[in-house]
Short mmCIF file of C-alpha atoms in Angstrom, two decimals:
data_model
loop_
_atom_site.label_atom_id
_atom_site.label_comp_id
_atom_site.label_asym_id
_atom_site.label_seq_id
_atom_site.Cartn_x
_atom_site.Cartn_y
_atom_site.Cartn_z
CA UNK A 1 -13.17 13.85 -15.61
CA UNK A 2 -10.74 13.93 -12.46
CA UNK A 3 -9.15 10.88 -11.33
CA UNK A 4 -7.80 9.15 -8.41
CA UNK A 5 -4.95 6.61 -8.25
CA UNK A 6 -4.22 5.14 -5.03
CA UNK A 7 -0.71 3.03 -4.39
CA UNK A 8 1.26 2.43 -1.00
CA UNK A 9 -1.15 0.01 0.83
CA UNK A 10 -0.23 -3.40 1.75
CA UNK A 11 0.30 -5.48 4.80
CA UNK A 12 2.30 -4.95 7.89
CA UNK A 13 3.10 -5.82 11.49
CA UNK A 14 1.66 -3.45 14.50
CA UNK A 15 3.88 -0.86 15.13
CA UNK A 16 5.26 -0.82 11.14
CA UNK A 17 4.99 2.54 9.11
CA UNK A 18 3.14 2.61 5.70
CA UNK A 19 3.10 5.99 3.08
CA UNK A 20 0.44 6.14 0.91
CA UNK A 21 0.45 7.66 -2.22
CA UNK A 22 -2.48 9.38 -4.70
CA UNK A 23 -1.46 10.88 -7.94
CA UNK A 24 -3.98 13.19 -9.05
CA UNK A 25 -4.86 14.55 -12.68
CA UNK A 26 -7.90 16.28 -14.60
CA UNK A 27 -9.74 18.10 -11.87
CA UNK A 28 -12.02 19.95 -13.44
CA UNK A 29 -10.90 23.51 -11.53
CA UNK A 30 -7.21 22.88 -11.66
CA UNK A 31 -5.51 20.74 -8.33
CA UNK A 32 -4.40 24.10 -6.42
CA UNK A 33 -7.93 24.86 -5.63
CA UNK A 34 -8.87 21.49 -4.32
CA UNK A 35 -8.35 20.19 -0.47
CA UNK A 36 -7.21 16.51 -0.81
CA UNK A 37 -7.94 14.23 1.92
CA UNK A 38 -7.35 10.73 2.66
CA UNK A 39 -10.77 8.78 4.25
CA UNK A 40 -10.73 5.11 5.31
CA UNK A 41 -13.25 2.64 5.63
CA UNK A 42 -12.97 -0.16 8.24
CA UNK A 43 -15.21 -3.19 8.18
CA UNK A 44 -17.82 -4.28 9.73
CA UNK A 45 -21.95 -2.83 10.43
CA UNK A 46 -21.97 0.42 10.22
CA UNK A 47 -18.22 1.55 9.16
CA UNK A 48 -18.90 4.44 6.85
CA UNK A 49 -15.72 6.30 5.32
CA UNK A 50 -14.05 8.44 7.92
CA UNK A 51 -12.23 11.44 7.49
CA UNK A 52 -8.30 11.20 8.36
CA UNK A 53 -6.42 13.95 7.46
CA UNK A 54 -6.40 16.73 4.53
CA UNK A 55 -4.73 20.10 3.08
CA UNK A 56 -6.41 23.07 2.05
CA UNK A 57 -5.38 24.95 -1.16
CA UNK A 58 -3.59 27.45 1.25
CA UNK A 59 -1.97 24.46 2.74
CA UNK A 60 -3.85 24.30 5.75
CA UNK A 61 -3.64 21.07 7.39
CA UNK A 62 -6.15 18.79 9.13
CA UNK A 63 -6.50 15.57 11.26
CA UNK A 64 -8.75 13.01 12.65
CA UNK A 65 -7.67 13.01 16.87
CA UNK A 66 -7.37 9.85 16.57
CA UNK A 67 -4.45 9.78 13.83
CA UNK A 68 -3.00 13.04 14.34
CA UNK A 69 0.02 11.63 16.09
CA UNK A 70 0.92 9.07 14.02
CA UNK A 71 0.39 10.48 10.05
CA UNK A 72 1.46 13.21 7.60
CA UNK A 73 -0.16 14.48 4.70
CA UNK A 74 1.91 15.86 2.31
CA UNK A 75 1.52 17.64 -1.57
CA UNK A 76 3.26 17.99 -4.32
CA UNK A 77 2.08 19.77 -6.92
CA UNK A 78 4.52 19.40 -9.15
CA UNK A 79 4.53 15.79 -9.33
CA UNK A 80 -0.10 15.87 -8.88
CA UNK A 81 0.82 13.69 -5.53
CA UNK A 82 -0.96 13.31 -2.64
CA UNK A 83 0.97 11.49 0.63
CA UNK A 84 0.17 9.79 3.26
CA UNK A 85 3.04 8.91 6.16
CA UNK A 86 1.59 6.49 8.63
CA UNK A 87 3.71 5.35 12.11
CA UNK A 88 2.78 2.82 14.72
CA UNK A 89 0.14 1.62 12.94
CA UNK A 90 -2.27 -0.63 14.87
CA UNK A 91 -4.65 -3.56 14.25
CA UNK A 92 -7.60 -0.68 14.37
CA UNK A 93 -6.08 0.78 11.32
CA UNK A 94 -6.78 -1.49 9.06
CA UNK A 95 -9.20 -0.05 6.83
CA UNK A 96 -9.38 0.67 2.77
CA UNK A 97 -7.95 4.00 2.26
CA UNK A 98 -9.30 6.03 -0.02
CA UNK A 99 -8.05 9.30 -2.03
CA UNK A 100 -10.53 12.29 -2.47
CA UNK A 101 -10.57 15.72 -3.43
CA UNK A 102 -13.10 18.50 -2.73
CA UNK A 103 -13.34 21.75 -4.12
CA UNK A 104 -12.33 24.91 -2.37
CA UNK A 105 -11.40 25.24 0.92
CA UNK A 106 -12.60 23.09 4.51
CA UNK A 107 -12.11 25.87 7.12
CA UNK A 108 -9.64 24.02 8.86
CA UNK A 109 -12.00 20.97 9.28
CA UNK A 110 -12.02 17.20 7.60
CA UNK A 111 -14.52 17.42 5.00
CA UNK A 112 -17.61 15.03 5.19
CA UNK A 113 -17.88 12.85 2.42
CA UNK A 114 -20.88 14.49 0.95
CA UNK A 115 -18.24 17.09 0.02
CA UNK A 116 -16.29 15.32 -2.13
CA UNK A 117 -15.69 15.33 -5.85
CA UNK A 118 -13.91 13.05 -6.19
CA UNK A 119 -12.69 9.78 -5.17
CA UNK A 120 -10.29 7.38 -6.00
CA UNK A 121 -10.95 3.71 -5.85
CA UNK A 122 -8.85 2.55 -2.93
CA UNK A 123 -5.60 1.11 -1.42
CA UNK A 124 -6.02 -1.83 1.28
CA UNK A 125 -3.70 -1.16 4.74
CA UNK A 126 -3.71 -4.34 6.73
CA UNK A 127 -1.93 -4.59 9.84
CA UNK A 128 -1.31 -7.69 11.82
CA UNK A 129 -0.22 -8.58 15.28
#
């Protein structure tokens, strides 16, 4: 069964940088034909998991609008590691991150969480004024 392991999350000031990192193992098709994606999930009535970015087994890469200046997602394979860079991060981003992986391709779009595999079980960002 695949698994998930989230590190990287933590507390920090507005305007402080964060990378998040997911190591990966045991998907049941073999990591290159996943897309990985990071979601978060802010609180408060209503907050489902939103998508924020991902990359495509072709190494396509995708963004939430609202993020797309200010992350990176990165792979590698070789160490089953998922990334993810975040700058300037605001009050607004402070969320539970989570980890997942879907099989096959997205088309160049975030997948929608009833796409996903798999999912790990979550690294806290926090950021504070």
């Amino acid at each position: 069964q695949g698994q998930l392991v989230e590190s990287g999350g933590g507390s920090v000031q507005d305007g402080g940088s964060l990378r998040l990192s997911c190591v990966f193992s045991e998907l049941t098709y073999g990591a290159r034909h996943y897309t990985m994606a990071w979601f978060r999930q802010r609180q408060g009535l209503g907050k489902g998991r939103e998508g924020v970015a991902a990359i495509e087994p072709d190494g396509s890469l995708s963004y939430a609008p609202s993020m797309k200046a200010r992350v990176i997602i990165s792979k590698d394979n070789d160490k089953s590691t998922l990334y993810l860079q975040m700058n300037d991060l605001k009050l607004e981003d402070t969320a539970m991150y989570y980890c997942a992986a879907k099989y096959g391709g997205s088309w160049g779009t975030l997948p929608s969480t009833g796409e996903i595999d798999y999912w790990g079980q979550g690294t806290q960002v926090t950021v504070s004024s």
